[in-house]
Amino acid sequence: MGKKKTRSNAKMKNAQAENKTVRELVITEEEKIKENDTGRKAVRKEIYTFPVILAGALVYSFGLNLFLRPLDLYSGGMMGFAQLIQEFLRRAGITFDGFNVSGVIYYLMNVPAIVIAIRTMRRRFTVKTLFAVTSITVLLSVIPIPSAPVLDDRITNAIIAGLICGTGSGLILWGGACDGGMNIIGMLLIAKKRKVSVGNIGLVTNIVLYSIMLFLFDPATVIYSLIYSVFNSIAVDRIHTQNIASQVMVITKLKDTKDMEVDVMGKLNRGMTEIDASGLFTGENVKIFIIFVSKFEVNKLRRIIKTYDEDAFMVETPVTRIDGNFEKKVA
């Protein structure tokens, strides 16, 4: 009897082990399906950003060639240096039969920065940045430069050029890429948790560049170029919403918010502060969550919250400055 009982127990344990193995296999297959779905969604999302990046490159190149170049003004950062090199080549008698080579020079100057990005940034960022820089190079070479400024007023041309080019650069950054030059440096610093913005880095760099240009050109050229740079930086930071922080307060009457909390922290990688409160008039218990995100992430947060509570009360407040462990994300 003892042996039969032992065999029976052994068979039962084997059956339980087999069932457990089957369950683990089923779960693993389900997880694989979810991972594949997530991967396909991520790929589709990345593909959709390329038209945005191309549009940004087109807007930037349009503003530079049609509004800035006819004024004989200079862009900032690496593009400004590329223009300077082209000007030095022209003065040396090397004109390339009228072909605009500043885009090609700009591309070559970006090679070291792209190599750094390959070593330190995500592959998708590097691929999209390479696509952006290549697009700008091609577009700058094919978009014709008018012989005369589009508008009569020089300062108006400079301001419009700055806003257009800044919008183009901002679209490229919004798409998770970079248009090269000092913007790559800015993105690298943001990724390393530095408290900087891409526009501010470009502005400081341009001040240095235009100080050098002051010894090479007349003051008017430098001043109008600097005006272009200022408005370019403003436009970049307005479009590149990853730079702008927001405080979001969420008030919900949900009794169990655990799934919502896990979803927010998992998908956004942001912390949450929870406060237990009650309505002053109704006396009903509510939960208040305070979350700090970039403006770029606000819509994602809203979608997550509304998935769990359609009646949730949400208030977004712009934040001018955050001290502490707040991660600025490049994309």
PDB file of N, CA and C in Angstrom, residues 122-156:
ATOM      1  N   ARG A 122      20.686  56.436 -28.752  1.00  0.00           N
ATOM      2  CA  ARG A 122      19.962  55.287 -29.272  1.00  0.00           C
ATOM      3  C   ARG A 122      20.096  55.210 -30.788  1.00  0.00           C
ATOM      4  N   ARG A 123      20.003  53.968 -31.316  1.00  0.00           N
ATOM      5  CA  ARG A 123      20.166  53.760 -32.750  1.00  0.00           C
ATOM      6  C   ARG A 123      19.102  54.515 -33.538  1.00  0.00           C
ATOM      7  N   ARG A 124      17.839  54.509 -33.046  1.00  0.00           N
ATOM      8  CA  ARG A 124      16.765  55.163 -33.796  1.00  0.00           C
ATOM      9  C   ARG A 124      17.031  56.658 -33.917  1.00  0.00           C
ATOM     10  N   PHE A 125      17.596  57.270 -32.853  1.00  0.00           N
ATOM     11  CA  PHE A 125      17.921  58.693 -32.897  1.00  0.00           C
ATOM     12  C   PHE A 125      18.999  58.955 -33.943  1.00  0.00           C
ATOM     13  N   THR A 126      20.019  58.100 -33.968  1.00  0.00           N
ATOM     14  CA  THR A 126      21.122  58.285 -34.907  1.00  0.00           C
ATOM     15  C   THR A 126      20.653  58.126 -36.348  1.00  0.00           C
ATOM     16  N   VAL A 127      19.823  57.115 -36.611  1.00  0.00           N
ATOM     17  CA  VAL A 127      19.317  56.878 -37.974  1.00  0.00           C
ATOM     18  C   VAL A 127      18.480  58.070 -38.441  1.00  0.00           C
ATOM     19  N   LYS A 128      17.605  58.547 -37.569  1.00  0.00           N
ATOM     20  CA  LYS A 128      16.742  59.667 -37.952  1.00  0.00           C
ATOM     21  C   LYS A 128      17.548  60.961 -38.111  1.00  0.00           C
ATOM     22  N   THR A 129      18.584  61.129 -37.288  1.00  0.00           N
ATOM     23  CA  THR A 129      19.445  62.307 -37.418  1.00  0.00           C
ATOM     24  C   THR A 129      20.199  62.275 -38.738  1.00  0.00           C
ATOM     25  N   LEU A 130      20.711  61.109 -39.110  1.00  0.00           N
ATOM     26  CA  LEU A 130      21.401  60.964 -40.392  1.00  0.00           C
ATOM     27  C   LEU A 130      20.454  61.277 -41.543  1.00  0.00           C
ATOM     28  N   PHE A 131      19.207  60.827 -41.417  1.00  0.00           N
ATOM     29  CA  PHE A 131      18.189  61.122 -42.434  1.00  0.00           C
ATOM     30  C   PHE A 131      17.929  62.627 -42.506  1.00  0.00           C
ATOM     31  N   ALA A 132      17.850  63.287 -41.347  1.00  0.00           N
ATOM     32  CA  ALA A 132      17.577  64.727 -41.305  1.00  0.00           C
ATOM     33  C   ALA A 132      18.718  65.525 -41.934  1.00  0.00           C
ATOM     34  N   VAL A 133      19.947  65.207 -41.552  1.00  0.00           N
ATOM     35  CA  VAL A 133      21.105  65.944 -42.074  1.00  0.00           C
ATOM     36  C   VAL A 133      21.231  65.736 -43.584  1.00  0.00           C
ATOM     37  N   THR A 134      21.000  64.499 -44.041  1.00  0.00           N
ATOM     38  CA  THR A 134      21.066  64.215 -45.482  1.00  0.00           C
ATOM     39  C   THR A 134      19.983  64.986 -46.232  1.00  0.00           C
ATOM     40  N   SER A 135      18.776  65.026 -45.669  1.00  0.00           N
ATOM     41  CA  SER A 135      17.673  65.752 -46.309  1.00  0.00           C
ATOM     42  C   SER A 135      17.995  67.236 -46.425  1.00  0.00           C
ATOM     43  N   ILE A 136      18.525  67.807 -45.345  1.00  0.00           N
ATOM     44  CA  ILE A 136      18.882  69.231 -45.371  1.00  0.00           C
ATOM     45  C   ILE A 136      19.944  69.507 -46.430  1.00  0.00           C
ATOM     46  N   THR A 137      20.948  68.636 -46.500  1.00  0.00           N
ATOM     47  CA  THR A 137      22.021  68.807 -47.480  1.00  0.00           C
ATOM     48  C   THR A 137      21.474  68.816 -48.903  1.00  0.00           C
ATOM     49  N   VAL A 138      20.606  67.869 -49.215  1.00  0.00           N
ATOM     50  CA  VAL A 138      20.031  67.775 -50.562  1.00  0.00           C
ATOM     51  C   VAL A 138      19.135  68.976 -50.851  1.00  0.00           C
ATOM     52  N   LEU A 139      18.274  69.327 -49.908  1.00  0.00           N
ATOM     53  CA  LEU A 139      17.323  70.421 -50.133  1.00  0.00           C
ATOM     54  C   LEU A 139      18.022  71.772 -50.278  1.00  0.00           C
ATOM     55  N   LEU A 140      19.066  72.001 -49.476  1.00  0.00           N
ATOM     56  CA  LEU A 140      19.810  73.260 -49.603  1.00  0.00           C
ATOM     57  C   LEU A 140      20.482  73.371 -50.964  1.00  0.00           C
ATOM     58  N   SER A 141      20.794  72.224 -51.552  1.00  0.00           N
ATOM     59  CA  SER A 141      21.473  72.218 -52.854  1.00  0.00           C
ATOM     60  C   SER A 141      20.505  72.408 -54.015  1.00  0.00           C
ATOM     61  N   VAL A 142      19.219  72.053 -53.816  1.00  0.00           N
ATOM     62  CA  VAL A 142      18.268  72.112 -54.941  1.00  0.00           C
ATOM     63  C   VAL A 142      17.312  73.306 -54.864  1.00  0.00           C
ATOM     64  N   ILE A 143      17.068  73.831 -53.661  1.00  0.00           N
ATOM     65  CA  ILE A 143      16.173  74.995 -53.541  1.00  0.00           C
ATOM     66  C   ILE A 143      16.915  76.236 -54.018  1.00  0.00           C
ATOM     67  N   PRO A 144      16.412  76.928 -55.033  1.00  0.00           N
ATOM     68  CA  PRO A 144      17.128  78.095 -55.584  1.00  0.00           C
ATOM     69  C   PRO A 144      17.169  79.263 -54.600  1.00  0.00           C
ATOM     70  N   ILE A 145      18.249  80.023 -54.682  1.00  0.00           N
ATOM     71  CA  ILE A 145      18.411  81.215 -53.846  1.00  0.00           C
ATOM     72  C   ILE A 145      18.060  82.443 -54.698  1.00  0.00           C
ATOM     73  N   PRO A 146      17.050  83.214 -54.314  1.00  0.00           N
ATOM     74  CA  PRO A 146      16.672  84.398 -55.104  1.00  0.00           C
ATOM     75  C   PRO A 146      17.822  85.403 -55.169  1.00  0.00           C
ATOM     76  N   SER A 147      17.859  86.132 -56.252  1.00  0.00           N
ATOM     77  CA  SER A 147      18.912  87.139 -56.410  1.00  0.00           C
ATOM     78  C   SER A 147      18.658  88.360 -55.533  1.00  0.00           C
ATOM     79  N   ALA A 148      17.401  88.574 -55.149  1.00  0.00           N
ATOM     80  CA  ALA A 148      17.035  89.709 -54.298  1.00  0.00           C
ATOM     81  C   ALA A 148      16.195  89.205 -53.126  1.00  0.00           C
ATOM     82  N   PRO A 149      16.251  89.909 -51.991  1.00  0.00           N
ATOM     83  CA  PRO A 149      15.443  89.497 -50.829  1.00  0.00           C
ATOM     84  C   PRO A 149      13.954  89.453 -51.150  1.00  0.00           C
ATOM     85  N   VAL A 150      13.243  88.548 -50.493  1.00  0.00           N
ATOM     86  CA  VAL A 150      11.804  88.407 -50.716  1.00  0.00           C
ATOM     87  C   VAL A 150      11.060  89.657 -50.265  1.00  0.00           C
ATOM     88  N   LEU A 151      11.452  90.207 -49.114  1.00  0.00           N
ATOM     89  CA  LEU A 151      10.833  91.411 -48.575  1.00  0.00           C
ATOM     90  C   LEU A 151      11.822  92.568 -48.631  1.00  0.00           C
ATOM     91  N   ASP A 152      11.294  93.780 -48.681  1.00  0.00           N
ATOM     92  CA  ASP A 152      12.158  94.954 -48.791  1.00  0.00           C
ATOM     93  C   ASP A 152      12.904  95.242 -47.489  1.00  0.00           C
ATOM     94  N   ASP A 153      12.223  95.038 -46.363  1.00  0.00           N
ATOM     95  CA  ASP A 153      12.831  95.371 -45.078  1.00  0.00           C
ATOM     96  C   ASP A 153      13.777  94.262 -44.625  1.00  0.00           C
ATOM     97  N   ARG A 154      15.013  94.630 -44.350  1.00  0.00           N
ATOM     98  CA  ARG A 154      16.033  93.626 -44.016  1.00  0.00           C
ATOM     99  C   ARG A 154      15.766  92.957 -42.671  1.00  0.00           C
ATOM    100  N   ILE A 155      15.371  93.753 -41.694  1.00  0.00           N
ATOM    101  CA  ILE A 155      15.143  93.193 -40.354  1.00  0.00           C
ATOM    102  C   ILE A 155      13.936  92.244 -40.365  1.00  0.00           C
ATOM    103  N   THR A 156      12.923  92.559 -41.175  1.00  0.00           N
ATOM    104  CA  THR A 156      11.759  91.681 -41.287  1.00  0.00           C
ATOM    105  C   THR A 156      12.153  90.345 -41.905  1.00  0.00           C
TER     106      THR A 156
END
